[in-house]
Structures are given as C-alpha cells and as structure tokens.
Amino acid sequence: MDENVIVALEKRGVVSATFRKLEPVKKKTIYKVVLAAFAEDIFESVSLEKVALAAGISKGSLIQYFMHKGNLLEFAGGIFLDDYRRHWDNYFMTEYAVRAKDRIANFMAAHLDYWDNAKTEFKFFMKIHYENSADLTKGIRNEFLKLRSGYFSQIIGRGMETGEIRRDMETEFISLLILASLKNLEQIYAAALQTPKTKVDLKDLAAKTVMILFDGIGG
Amino acid sequence: MDENVIVALEKRGVVSATFRKLEPVKKKTIYKVVLAAFAEDIFESVSLEKVALAAGISKGSLIQYFMHKGNLLEFAGGIFLDDYRRHWDNYFMTEYAVRAKDRIANFMAAHLDYWDNAKTEFKFFMKIHYENSADLTKGIRNEFLKLRSGYFSQIIGRGMETGEIRRDMETEFISLLILASLKNLEQIYAAALQTPKTKVDLKDLAAKTVMILFDGIGG
Amino acid sequence: MDENVIVALEKRGVVSATFRKLEPVKKKTIYKVVLAAFAEDIFESVSLEKVALAAGISKGSLIQYFMHKGNLLEFAGGIFLDDYRRHWDNYFMTEYAVRAKDRIANFMAAHLDYWDNAKTEFKFFMKIHYENSADLTKGIRNEFLKLRSGYFSQIIGRGMETGEIRRDMETEFISLLILASLKNLEQIYAAALQTPKTKVDLKDLAAKTVMILFDGIGG
Amino acid sequence: MDENVIVALEKRGVVSATFRKLEPVKKKTIYKVVLAAFAEDIFESVSLEKVALAAGISKGSLIQYFMHKGNLLEFAGGIFLDDYRRHWDNYFMTEYAVRAKDRIANFMAAHLDYWDNAKTEFKFFMKIHYENSADLTKGIRNEFLKLRSGYFSQIIGRGMETGEIRRDMETEFISLLILASLKNLEQIYAAALQTPKTKVDLKDLAAKTVMILFDGIGG
DNA sequence: GATGAATGAGCATTCATTCAT
DNA sequence: GATGAATGAATGCTCATTCAT
C-alpha cells in the first residue's frame, strides 16, 4: 500500500488527514477489512458498525477517517486499483515473450493466476463490476476499463507493427473484444469458485481463448 | 404476457393465486411498472410504495400479490425471460440464413435492434446482470445464460457439422466466447445510451465482431 | 381542535392524510403530547422517541403522520394558533366594554387569565417566542404578531374615531407598543411561574399598565 | 476586554487558568470568534470544531480553556455584558441632559445607535434573548435585565424627585414598562435588519415612543 | 379481495468530551 | 500547554412487512 496513493486519496477528499497519519500497519488492516467487506456484500449491506468492529476501531473513528460510507468503497477501490496497476505495470516491464499471441496468452493465464492468489481481491473486483450500482462504481469501473484495455492496446499496437495482427480494425475495438474474452474467463473462474467440486483447467481455457482470438473459429 | 408463465410463477411461489386471477390488463400494467422500477433503480432503491403508486394499486395488494419484495424482481425477470425466449425462439424458427457466420452476424445485429426497440427491457437486463446482488439475480442470470449460450450452441453445432466451424473445441466453450462478444456489444451500446451525442454504428460493430470471431485477429 | 385546520395543515404538507383520518380523540391526544413536548423542551431536545412513547404510538406512525420532525412543531403551532384565534375572536364578539381604555384593560387582564388556565399552552407560546431558533418559528411568530397587533389595532382605530386615543401617530405603531406592554406582563407572569412563592397581582399590573399607556408616566 | 472580568470568570469556573494566562490578543480573538458563532447560530448548531478552526486554535485547547461547550456561551455573554455595562456606565457619567424625558429619549436613541455600530453584538444579544434555551441563558438574561432596568430606575427615581414622573407607581414597574418599549424598538430594528430594503427612522420611533410613554396615548 | 394504518428494526451521521502524546 | 485522535451516545428517517377492517 503506497503512501502516495493515500495522499492522492486525501486530496480527492476520500480519506481524511487523520487517516493518512495513522500507522501504516493500521491503515493496511483497515484496507483489508474494508476490501473484504465489499468483497462479501453489496454496498447497501455493508454496515459501518460491522466494518468498525472487524477493524477493531470505533464507528466514530471510521467516519472520521472516511467522512461518509461512500468513501469506504472509493478508498478500497482506489488502493486496490493502485496495487493492481502496480502489479501489471511491473509484469509488463519484465515480460520476456515476443510474439503478440504469446504475450496475450501469458497475460491471460497470469491474470487467472493472479486472481487465484488473491481471492478477496477477485471477489471485490467482481462485486464492483457485476453487483453494485453504477452510480457508486462508475469511476472505478472506468479506471479498470482504461487500464486493462490499455494493456491490450499496447500489445495489439505492437502486433500490428510486426504484422502479427490484422491492421484493418481499430486497435481500441480489438482491445475491447480481447478484454471481453478475459472477462469471460473471469466469469468462468468465478462460477468455478462457487461450485468447488468443479475442476477447471484455467490455463487450458486461456490457451484456447487466445487460439480462437488469433485463428478464429472458422473451420 | 403468457398466462401459462403466470401459472408457473405461482407454482414457484413467486406470485399468489390472487394475482393470477387478476384481469390480464391489470397484470400487464403491474408487470410494466415493476419492470420499469427495476430498470431504473437497484433492488434496494426500489420502494414498494412507489411501485404501488405507479401501478395504481395499494401497497397491501402488492404484497398480497407477491408476498415479499424479492418476488417482484423474480416476477419481472420471469415474465421478461419468457418474452425474450419467445421472441428468439420465433426468430430462429423463421430464420433464413444458412451459413453459420451469417447466422451469428444476423443474430447479433438483430439483438442490438431488439434492445433498441425495448429500452426499458434493455436497462432491466443490464441492471440485472451488472448492478444487482447475485443473491437476488443468480436464478435469472443463469436462465439467460443457458438460453443465450444455447442459441449459439445450436448454430455452432450445425456449423461444425457443415465444416464451417472448427471441431477441435467444445461447443459450449465457443458459445461462451461468442456470448462474451455479444455482451461486449451490449456494453458498448449501454455506454452509448449514456452519452447520447455519441453515434455508434452498431451494425458495423456486429459485423466486425463476427469477422474477428471467424477469421481471428491474426495478420 | 377544528377538523378544518387539520385539512388546511394537510394541504400545507404539515400532516399526512393518514393523520387526518385518525379518530379525533387520538388526534387530540397527539396534539396535547406534542404541545407539551415543545412546551417543555426546545426543538433540538425533543426526540421523536419520547413523543411517540408519550402519545402511545410508534415512532414509525409519528413519522407517517408528520413526515419529519419539523412538522411536529408546525402542527402544534398551527393548532394552537387556531385555538387562540378562535378564543379571542369569540371574546371580541361578545365584548361589552365601550371605552377603549377599558377594552384594552379587559383584554390584558383576560389574557393573563387565559394563560393562567392554560399553562402548557403558555409555556409553549413562550418557548416559541423566546427559546427557539427563528428559522423554526418565524412563521408562527409572525402569525401571532399579526393576530395580536390586529386586535389592538381595531381597538385603537375605534378609539381614534371616538377621540379617546390620539390621532397623531400610526395605529400600527401604537399597537406594537401596547403589544410590547402585554409581552411585558407575560414575561412578568412567566417569571412568577418560575418562583412559585411569589404572589403577583396580575390584575393590578394590567390595570397599571393601561393607566400608564393612556395617561403617560408624566408627573 | 478587561482582565478583571477574566479573573472573575475564572473564579466562576467559566474559563480555566490556562485561558487567563493567554496573551490578551489571543483571548480577544477567541472572544470575537465565540461571540460571532453564537450571534449566527443557536447553541446546538455551534460546533466546537468550527469555533476552534475560526479561532485558529485546536479543539483540544478550546475545551481546555472552557471545560465544556456551555461555558463558551457563558464566556461570550460575560465579556459582552461587561463591555455593555462599561459603555453605558460611562455614558451616564458624561450625560448632560437634565429632564427625565430627554434622558430617556437620548438613552433610547443612543441605544439603537450603539447596536447599529455593533451588529454582531446585537445579533448575539437577540439570539441570547429570543432564540436560545432559558437553561443556558437564564443567568445572562437576568444580568442584562437588572442592568438595563437599573438604568431606567435611576432616571425614573430622579424624575420622581423633580416631579417630572408620577409617584403613584413603583419605580421598578415603570422601569420594566419602559424597558419593554426599548425591547420593542430593538425588535423593530432587528426586523429591519432582516429586510434590508426597508428604511426605518429609528430616531423618530424612539422619539414617538418616549412621547407616548410620557404623555400617554389618550386623545 | 383490497386497503392502508401500524410497526420497529436498521443505519448513517453528528459532535462534545476524554485522554494519550 | 497544545494538540488532535478516539470514542460512543444519541437521533431522525426509511421501508418492508404485518394485520385489522
């Protein structure tokens, strides 16, 4: 959890100076608790009482840190987005694959792996995108959309240069379509999480997805 | 609005016998009002008071017809699913295209057209899928998933037989991927509705989508 | 408690139709309880919880009757103003005194008597005028001001015609001054209520007040 | 702001020794801010947070200086009462008029002038007397009452000696009545402040008031 | 069968005051 | 002595649901 993000959130009025000055450990605890709360329930069902209790602080402090309930979600979203961005920015800086197809395949597989190692974050992400009012999530959904389609755009842009990817369509459109297929995998993964007995070979699904994306479903 | 569906909903405990016996016109009015309510707001923000008022009935009657609030959503979802199913079942019965590619392209284009002529239904569909708790929507989401992927499965199955579609992957997997691309178009359309100035050539997007699906993004 | 006033209050959005339809006895009980509440405490210290308890109804009903707390005060003020107006309108219709001086003296004495027989109403009146935010009381204070100065204006106007009262000053100004002397008596009475041992001859004070008003303090 | 008053307030437990020892400038600033706060809002609506912020000190210091919120009002009232007393004591020491009638007329006119040059103080005075719980203001209201009626008593007592004022009534009673007419002027002035367009000739009103007081309204 | 009055649980938010640093 | 972080009591209001008429 980057202190600079806290500062940025303070500037946006999401957290108070009081919160910023808290010991990092405490801030992290609160983040984890808030994230878990919104990963488990929709906004309306999350109560300050329960969050405060889980975080080991008083309701009064909670409201002092975040001013109002809406900012709890904003905060969790802001921090997680930053973590997420940091993770994948770093990923792409140390990426070794060269071919566009491999790059996309690897990214998708890594993605499912990432979620598999961060279940709470995944649930939060899915709740944000599929189970909460757009009024509350518009901002954060957009950030994720820009970020994720941006990753694909870069790969696609490079792929077009090398001739690996067709040049007769807008990069952005192709990005959205690939992103849709990643979302598809995420939803399959989410469904699998619900019914634990099911074994899904996520690597395989990612590979097939990319295969279709590149070669098409044509016979 | 099919009376048989009402009977089925009564058996599932979604509506009461009292509701079933209502004049069809009244039932239809109530359906329209409930649909519009959940198309506009998330579950928690919909109040029985306002729904009753808009439907021209009393709060007491409303609860007598549906037992509890959750069933309002269940009811609207059930009726709309049936309408939707009826519409597309009929569509496929009178479909003239032969080639898999055309069938999918036509279906997608027709779909966006369908939504464009049924904005309230579209909003309802999107709210159900992207802005309401899975606890409430699991059932209806699943029904739509089965139905929609089923349509694609049929086309794909036939396409595999004719050799138009590759046979090295499970029909179901391919269906989901195509469905994901339809969802992508629906989200683009939803975004366009939000910002009215934007002109999006939906036909074109549908065509490009199918082109990529069949031929791939490979250069 | 006049039903027409309830209807008027409903039109002003002060009470709900639900309240209007209540049995008159219940409405009266609620009025008495609300009046007593605001007679005893300032607005901020009156809690819906306590009022509901005292009235033998639930907090939910209370809010259903009055929509929000502010309307409780508005309601009590409205009903009391009407009672007050009715009382004094009637008083002036059956008044027998002829001379302006006597009319004013009688009115003042009767006033203190009136309050003496309606202690809760008096406390309410004083709380409204001296112990609550003008934001909340502006309307009702103004109504009382108009009504009371109006009574004096009529007496004064007639007194000017008969030559009993000087004609070199505006009726309204003289009314306000007489009203101020009535307020003075009310404050003296209020002080006396606080310290029960004190005996104050209110009749005497009223008489002296009028004597000074008419003859002046000049030696 | 007299240091002796601070000492007296400290003895009454209104301010702490810590506050007394503050630099005079700081004490004055705090006084001005507290006065303005209670001039603008009723007790319940004044928040320590805002007062501290406006005074440029911390909430902790504020509570250390005054122990509890109630003392803020007590403090502002105490200081202002002293200023007020000092002003009018001085006024009466340098007063040149001789006749009772003139003395009262001058005092009233000077009073309205005084308020006109001290609007915050006037608002504070009015809030104290007409818009705050008697529980909080009983003390200070009484002080002002004693002081103000005292001024009039002196004039009246002297007037009785010279035969300018009737001797058949208690001095105190006459004082209260004259005070009531001053309050009347203050309320007219307050109303005029609210509706800035209105022009009121305060001097004229004061003159008329005294004319009536001395000669009566008799024709 | 229709109505709508009554209920009460639930929750965000405010803010004076305490107290550790 | 100054600060401001922590607290928790208090309260208005919303709304689904119950139930008497």
PDB file of C-alpha atoms in Angstrom, chain B residues 5-209:
ATOM      1  CA  VAL B   5     -45.990 -18.357 -17.223  1.00  0.00           C
ATOM      2  CA  ILE B   6     -48.107 -16.791 -14.513  1.00  0.00           C
ATOM      3  CA  VAL B   7     -49.232 -20.256 -13.505  1.00  0.00           C
ATOM      4  CA  ALA B   8     -45.649 -21.458 -13.447  1.00  0.00           C
ATOM      5  CA  LEU B   9     -44.609 -18.471 -11.346  1.00  0.00           C
ATOM      6  CA  GLU B  10     -47.458 -19.224  -8.965  1.00  0.00           C
ATOM      7  CA  LYS B  11     -46.190 -22.778  -8.580  1.00  0.00           C
ATOM      8  CA  ARG B  12     -42.736 -21.433  -7.774  1.00  0.00           C
ATOM      9  CA  GLY B  13     -44.307 -19.238  -5.108  1.00  0.00           C
ATOM     10  CA  VAL B  14     -43.400 -16.051  -6.924  1.00  0.00           C
ATOM     11  CA  VAL B  15     -46.939 -14.772  -7.330  1.00  0.00           C
ATOM     12  CA  SER B  16     -50.101 -15.584  -5.428  1.00  0.00           C
ATOM     13  CA  ALA B  17     -53.292 -17.132  -6.748  1.00  0.00           C
ATOM     14  CA  THR B  18     -54.859 -13.770  -6.110  1.00  0.00           C
ATOM     15  CA  PHE B  19     -52.520 -12.231  -8.600  1.00  0.00           C
ATOM     16  CA  ARG B  20     -53.088 -14.942 -11.142  1.00  0.00           C
ATOM     17  CA  LYS B  21     -56.826 -14.325 -11.069  1.00  0.00           C
ATOM     18  CA  LEU B  22     -56.426 -10.620 -11.815  1.00  0.00           C
ATOM     19  CA  GLU B  23     -57.602  -9.238 -15.122  1.00  0.00           C
ATOM     20  CA  PRO B  24     -54.846  -9.660 -17.717  1.00  0.00           C
ATOM     21  CA  VAL B  25     -54.752  -5.927 -18.348  1.00  0.00           C
ATOM     22  CA  LYS B  26     -54.050  -5.235 -14.710  1.00  0.00           C
ATOM     23  CA  LYS B  27     -51.378  -7.894 -14.601  1.00  0.00           C
ATOM     24  CA  LYS B  28     -49.738  -6.395 -17.629  1.00  0.00           C
ATOM     25  CA  THR B  29     -49.783  -2.937 -16.096  1.00  0.00           C
ATOM     26  CA  ILE B  30     -48.178  -4.240 -12.951  1.00  0.00           C
ATOM     27  CA  TYR B  31     -45.528  -6.043 -14.971  1.00  0.00           C
ATOM     28  CA  LYS B  32     -44.664  -2.905 -16.908  1.00  0.00           C
ATOM     29  CA  VAL B  33     -44.395  -0.850 -13.749  1.00  0.00           C
ATOM     30  CA  VAL B  34     -42.275  -3.387 -11.901  1.00  0.00           C
ATOM     31  CA  LEU B  35     -40.011  -3.840 -14.894  1.00  0.00           C
ATOM     32  CA  ALA B  36     -39.536  -0.098 -15.217  1.00  0.00           C
ATOM     33  CA  ALA B  37     -38.818   0.204 -11.500  1.00  0.00           C
ATOM     34  CA  PHE B  38     -36.017  -2.352 -11.583  1.00  0.00           C
ATOM     35  CA  ALA B  39     -34.783  -0.963 -14.883  1.00  0.00           C
ATOM     36  CA  GLU B  40     -34.269   2.395 -13.250  1.00  0.00           C
ATOM     37  CA  ASP B  41     -33.018   1.538  -9.779  1.00  0.00           C
ATOM     38  CA  ILE B  42     -31.226  -1.204  -7.984  1.00  0.00           C
ATOM     39  CA  PHE B  43     -33.221  -3.524  -5.787  1.00  0.00           C
ATOM     40  CA  GLU B  44     -32.597  -1.663  -2.537  1.00  0.00           C
ATOM     41  CA  SER B  45     -33.664   1.650  -4.039  1.00  0.00           C
ATOM     42  CA  VAL B  46     -36.954   0.368  -5.373  1.00  0.00           C
ATOM     43  CA  SER B  47     -39.701   1.029  -2.840  1.00  0.00           C
ATOM     44  CA  LEU B  48     -42.997  -0.818  -2.717  1.00  0.00           C
ATOM     45  CA  GLU B  49     -44.703   2.482  -2.033  1.00  0.00           C
ATOM     46  CA  LYS B  50     -43.645   3.988  -5.328  1.00  0.00           C
ATOM     47  CA  VAL B  51     -44.290   0.815  -7.295  1.00  0.00           C
ATOM     48  CA  ALA B  52     -47.803   0.529  -5.861  1.00  0.00           C
ATOM     49  CA  LEU B  53     -48.473   4.162  -6.619  1.00  0.00           C
ATOM     50  CA  ALA B  54     -47.234   3.867 -10.174  1.00  0.00           C
ATOM     51  CA  ALA B  55     -49.268   0.706 -10.718  1.00  0.00           C
ATOM     52  CA  GLY B  56     -52.369   2.324  -9.313  1.00  0.00           C
ATOM     53  CA  ILE B  57     -52.800  -0.286  -6.625  1.00  0.00           C
ATOM     54  CA  SER B  58     -52.231  -0.306  -2.900  1.00  0.00           C
ATOM     55  CA  LYS B  59     -49.143  -1.382  -1.086  1.00  0.00           C
ATOM     56  CA  GLY B  60     -51.247  -4.021   0.616  1.00  0.00           C
ATOM     57  CA  SER B  61     -52.301  -5.529  -2.681  1.00  0.00           C
ATOM     58  CA  LEU B  62     -48.771  -5.516  -3.971  1.00  0.00           C
ATOM     59  CA  ILE B  63     -47.562  -7.544  -1.039  1.00  0.00           C
ATOM     60  CA  GLN B  64     -50.578  -9.782  -1.343  1.00  0.00           C
ATOM     61  CA  TYR B  65     -49.712 -10.487  -4.970  1.00  0.00           C
ATOM     62  CA  PHE B  66     -46.013 -11.087  -4.419  1.00  0.00           C
ATOM     63  CA  MET B  67     -45.600 -11.971  -0.728  1.00  0.00           C
ATOM     64  CA  HIS B  68     -42.290 -10.139  -0.469  1.00  0.00           C
ATOM     65  CA  LYS B  69     -40.244  -7.627  -2.350  1.00  0.00           C
ATOM     66  CA  GLY B  70     -37.801 -10.161  -3.757  1.00  0.00           C
ATOM     67  CA  ASN B  71     -40.589 -11.735  -5.747  1.00  0.00           C
ATOM     68  CA  LEU B  72     -41.207  -8.509  -7.593  1.00  0.00           C
ATOM     69  CA  LEU B  73     -37.833  -8.880  -9.223  1.00  0.00           C
ATOM     70  CA  GLU B  74     -38.340 -12.573  -9.705  1.00  0.00           C
ATOM     71  CA  PHE B  75     -41.678 -11.858 -11.374  1.00  0.00           C
ATOM     72  CA  ALA B  76     -40.408  -9.184 -13.719  1.00  0.00           C
ATOM     73  CA  GLY B  77     -37.418 -11.359 -14.568  1.00  0.00           C
ATOM     74  CA  GLY B  78     -39.636 -14.376 -15.173  1.00  0.00           C
ATOM     75  CA  ILE B  79     -42.046 -12.601 -17.472  1.00  0.00           C
ATOM     76  CA  PHE B  80     -39.327 -10.843 -19.385  1.00  0.00           C
ATOM     77  CA  LEU B  81     -37.322 -14.032 -19.788  1.00  0.00           C
ATOM     78  CA  ASP B  82     -40.370 -15.645 -21.264  1.00  0.00           C
ATOM     79  CA  ASP B  83     -40.979 -12.772 -23.671  1.00  0.00           C
ATOM     80  CA  TYR B  84     -37.327 -12.836 -24.622  1.00  0.00           C
ATOM     81  CA  ARG B  85     -37.324 -16.551 -25.132  1.00  0.00           C
ATOM     82  CA  ARG B  86     -40.484 -16.433 -27.164  1.00  0.00           C
ATOM     83  CA  HIS B  87     -39.069 -13.692 -29.333  1.00  0.00           C
ATOM     84  CA  TRP B  88     -35.852 -15.501 -30.170  1.00  0.00           C
ATOM     85  CA  ASP B  89     -37.354 -18.921 -30.418  1.00  0.00           C
ATOM     86  CA  ASN B  90     -39.624 -17.464 -33.015  1.00  0.00           C
ATOM     87  CA  TYR B  91     -36.728 -15.681 -34.644  1.00  0.00           C
ATOM     88  CA  PHE B  92     -34.817 -18.895 -35.114  1.00  0.00           C
ATOM     89  CA  MET B  93     -37.870 -20.658 -36.448  1.00  0.00           C
ATOM     90  CA  THR B  94     -38.221 -18.151 -39.252  1.00  0.00           C
ATOM     91  CA  GLU B  95     -34.551 -17.613 -39.856  1.00  0.00           C
ATOM     92  CA  TYR B  96     -33.483 -17.876 -43.478  1.00  0.00           C
ATOM     93  CA  ALA B  97     -29.679 -17.546 -43.394  1.00  0.00           C
ATOM     94  CA  VAL B  98     -27.733 -20.718 -43.951  1.00  0.00           C
ATOM     95  CA  ARG B  99     -24.118 -20.098 -43.258  1.00  0.00           C
ATOM     96  CA  ALA B 100     -23.050 -20.105 -39.612  1.00  0.00           C
ATOM     97  CA  LYS B 101     -21.193 -16.852 -39.986  1.00  0.00           C
ATOM     98  CA  ASP B 102     -24.234 -15.084 -41.351  1.00  0.00           C
ATOM     99  CA  ARG B 103     -26.476 -16.629 -38.755  1.00  0.00           C
ATOM    100  CA  ILE B 104     -24.329 -15.310 -35.946  1.00  0.00           C
ATOM    101  CA  ALA B 105     -23.900 -11.923 -37.571  1.00  0.00           C
ATOM    102  CA  ASN B 106     -27.626 -11.605 -38.140  1.00  0.00           C
ATOM    103  CA  PHE B 107     -28.415 -12.701 -34.616  1.00  0.00           C
ATOM    104  CA  MET B 108     -26.107 -10.135 -33.116  1.00  0.00           C
ATOM    105  CA  ALA B 109     -27.379  -7.323 -35.278  1.00  0.00           C
ATOM    106  CA  ALA B 110     -30.967  -8.318 -34.591  1.00  0.00           C
ATOM    107  CA  HIS B 111     -30.160  -8.373 -30.933  1.00  0.00           C
ATOM    108  CA  LEU B 112     -28.974  -4.816 -30.807  1.00  0.00           C
ATOM    109  CA  ASP B 113     -32.024  -3.873 -32.811  1.00  0.00           C
ATOM    110  CA  TYR B 114     -34.211  -5.689 -30.359  1.00  0.00           C
ATOM    111  CA  TRP B 115     -32.745  -3.771 -27.444  1.00  0.00           C
ATOM    112  CA  ASP B 116     -33.017  -0.532 -29.348  1.00  0.00           C
ATOM    113  CA  ASN B 117     -36.757  -1.093 -29.615  1.00  0.00           C
ATOM    114  CA  ALA B 118     -37.108  -2.138 -26.000  1.00  0.00           C
ATOM    115  CA  LYS B 119     -35.055   0.289 -23.971  1.00  0.00           C
ATOM    116  CA  THR B 120     -36.726  -0.398 -20.658  1.00  0.00           C
ATOM    117  CA  GLU B 121     -36.192  -4.109 -21.112  1.00  0.00           C
ATOM    118  CA  PHE B 122     -32.570  -3.481 -22.014  1.00  0.00           C
ATOM    119  CA  LYS B 123     -31.993  -1.382 -18.934  1.00  0.00           C
ATOM    120  CA  PHE B 124     -33.650  -4.043 -16.850  1.00  0.00           C
ATOM    121  CA  PHE B 125     -31.466  -6.716 -18.409  1.00  0.00           C
ATOM    122  CA  MET B 126     -28.318  -4.719 -17.769  1.00  0.00           C
ATOM    123  CA  LYS B 127     -29.305  -3.824 -14.200  1.00  0.00           C
ATOM    124  CA  ILE B 128     -29.968  -7.494 -13.534  1.00  0.00           C
ATOM    125  CA  HIS B 129     -26.591  -8.513 -14.894  1.00  0.00           C
ATOM    126  CA  TYR B 130     -24.330  -5.718 -13.765  1.00  0.00           C
ATOM    127  CA  GLU B 131     -25.883  -3.804 -10.894  1.00  0.00           C
ATOM    128  CA  ASN B 132     -27.670  -6.132  -8.544  1.00  0.00           C
ATOM    129  CA  SER B 133     -26.618  -8.600  -5.931  1.00  0.00           C
ATOM    130  CA  ALA B 134     -26.054 -12.112  -7.229  1.00  0.00           C
ATOM    131  CA  ASP B 135     -28.138 -13.349  -4.310  1.00  0.00           C
ATOM    132  CA  LEU B 136     -31.138 -11.836  -5.985  1.00  0.00           C
ATOM    133  CA  THR B 137     -30.252 -12.451  -9.588  1.00  0.00           C
ATOM    134  CA  LYS B 138     -28.494 -15.792  -9.624  1.00  0.00           C
ATOM    135  CA  GLY B 139     -31.569 -17.596 -10.934  1.00  0.00           C
ATOM    136  CA  ILE B 140     -32.495 -15.220 -13.662  1.00  0.00           C
ATOM    137  CA  ARG B 141     -28.911 -14.637 -14.746  1.00  0.00           C
ATOM    138  CA  ASN B 142     -28.488 -18.364 -15.148  1.00  0.00           C
ATOM    139  CA  GLU B 143     -31.629 -18.680 -17.198  1.00  0.00           C
ATOM    140  CA  PHE B 144     -30.451 -16.030 -19.583  1.00  0.00           C
ATOM    141  CA  LEU B 145     -27.033 -17.601 -19.751  1.00  0.00           C
ATOM    142  CA  LYS B 146     -28.424 -21.004 -20.625  1.00  0.00           C
ATOM    143  CA  LEU B 147     -30.822 -19.579 -23.149  1.00  0.00           C
ATOM    144  CA  ARG B 148     -28.381 -17.347 -24.917  1.00  0.00           C
ATOM    145  CA  SER B 149     -25.467 -19.752 -24.999  1.00  0.00           C
ATOM    146  CA  GLY B 150     -27.984 -22.375 -26.154  1.00  0.00           C
ATOM    147  CA  TYR B 151     -28.817 -20.315 -29.204  1.00  0.00           C
ATOM    148  CA  PHE B 152     -25.174 -20.038 -30.086  1.00  0.00           C
ATOM    149  CA  SER B 153     -24.570 -23.701 -29.357  1.00  0.00           C
ATOM    150  CA  GLN B 154     -27.120 -24.698 -31.916  1.00  0.00           C
ATOM    151  CA  ILE B 155     -25.611 -22.550 -34.592  1.00  0.00           C
ATOM    152  CA  ILE B 156     -22.148 -23.735 -33.732  1.00  0.00           C
ATOM    153  CA  GLY B 157     -23.161 -27.377 -33.615  1.00  0.00           C
ATOM    154  CA  ARG B 158     -24.635 -27.085 -37.069  1.00  0.00           C
ATOM    155  CA  GLY B 159     -21.604 -25.111 -38.253  1.00  0.00           C
ATOM    156  CA  MET B 160     -19.324 -27.897 -37.058  1.00  0.00           C
ATOM    157  CA  GLU B 161     -21.328 -30.392 -38.983  1.00  0.00           C
ATOM    158  CA  THR B 162     -21.033 -28.394 -42.175  1.00  0.00           C
ATOM    159  CA  GLY B 163     -17.375 -27.812 -41.507  1.00  0.00           C
ATOM    160  CA  GLU B 164     -17.762 -24.093 -41.230  1.00  0.00           C
ATOM    161  CA  ILE B 165     -16.587 -24.120 -37.640  1.00  0.00           C
ATOM    162  CA  ARG B 166     -13.577 -25.820 -36.184  1.00  0.00           C
ATOM    163  CA  ARG B 167     -14.243 -29.042 -34.394  1.00  0.00           C
ATOM    164  CA  ASP B 168     -11.267 -29.082 -32.070  1.00  0.00           C
ATOM    165  CA  MET B 169     -13.013 -27.268 -29.243  1.00  0.00           C
ATOM    166  CA  GLU B 170     -16.096 -27.849 -27.113  1.00  0.00           C
ATOM    167  CA  THR B 171     -19.238 -26.282 -28.465  1.00  0.00           C
ATOM    168  CA  GLU B 172     -20.036 -24.865 -25.083  1.00  0.00           C
ATOM    169  CA  PHE B 173     -16.720 -23.092 -24.781  1.00  0.00           C
ATOM    170  CA  ILE B 174     -17.066 -21.490 -28.163  1.00  0.00           C
ATOM    171  CA  SER B 175     -20.613 -20.452 -27.323  1.00  0.00           C
ATOM    172  CA  LEU B 176     -19.469 -18.695 -24.191  1.00  0.00           C
ATOM    173  CA  LEU B 177     -16.818 -16.840 -26.099  1.00  0.00           C
ATOM    174  CA  ILE B 178     -19.284 -15.686 -28.709  1.00  0.00           C
ATOM    175  CA  LEU B 179     -21.708 -14.746 -25.978  1.00  0.00           C
ATOM    176  CA  ALA B 180     -18.936 -12.712 -24.374  1.00  0.00           C
ATOM    177  CA  SER B 181     -18.560 -10.791 -27.604  1.00  0.00           C
ATOM    178  CA  LEU B 182     -22.291 -10.147 -27.679  1.00  0.00           C
ATOM    179  CA  LYS B 183     -22.068  -8.871 -24.096  1.00  0.00           C
ATOM    180  CA  ASN B 184     -19.260  -6.652 -25.261  1.00  0.00           C
ATOM    181  CA  LEU B 185     -21.528  -5.143 -27.879  1.00  0.00           C
ATOM    182  CA  GLU B 186     -24.272  -4.718 -25.307  1.00  0.00           C
ATOM    183  CA  GLN B 187     -21.931  -2.835 -23.034  1.00  0.00           C
ATOM    184  CA  ILE B 188     -20.801  -0.611 -25.856  1.00  0.00           C
ATOM    185  CA  TYR B 189     -24.449   0.060 -26.646  1.00  0.00           C
ATOM    186  CA  ALA B 190     -25.218   0.797 -22.997  1.00  0.00           C
ATOM    187  CA  ALA B 191     -22.323   3.253 -22.850  1.00  0.00           C
ATOM    188  CA  ALA B 192     -23.612   4.928 -25.997  1.00  0.00           C
ATOM    189  CA  LEU B 193     -27.057   5.306 -24.440  1.00  0.00           C
ATOM    190  CA  GLN B 194     -25.493   7.142 -21.519  1.00  0.00           C
ATOM    191  CA  THR B 195     -23.809   9.719 -23.731  1.00  0.00           C
ATOM    192  CA  PRO B 196     -26.496  10.484 -26.276  1.00  0.00           C
ATOM    193  CA  LYS B 197     -24.337  12.560 -28.559  1.00  0.00           C
ATOM    194  CA  THR B 198     -22.157   9.619 -29.478  1.00  0.00           C
ATOM    195  CA  LYS B 199     -23.092   7.889 -32.649  1.00  0.00           C
ATOM    196  CA  VAL B 200     -22.124   4.257 -32.770  1.00  0.00           C
ATOM    197  CA  ASP B 201     -22.639   2.148 -35.847  1.00  0.00           C
ATOM    198  CA  LEU B 202     -23.866  -0.953 -34.106  1.00  0.00           C
ATOM    199  CA  LYS B 203     -24.344  -2.897 -37.315  1.00  0.00           C
ATOM    200  CA  ASP B 204     -20.769  -2.261 -38.211  1.00  0.00           C
ATOM    201  CA  LEU B 205     -19.538  -3.325 -34.799  1.00  0.00           C
ATOM    202  CA  ALA B 206     -21.548  -6.522 -35.012  1.00  0.00           C
ATOM    203  CA  ALA B 207     -20.127  -7.254 -38.437  1.00  0.00           C
ATOM    204  CA  LYS B 208     -16.555  -6.652 -37.317  1.00  0.00           C
ATOM    205  CA  THR B 209     -17.083  -8.752 -34.251  1.00  0.00           C
TER     206      THR B 209
END
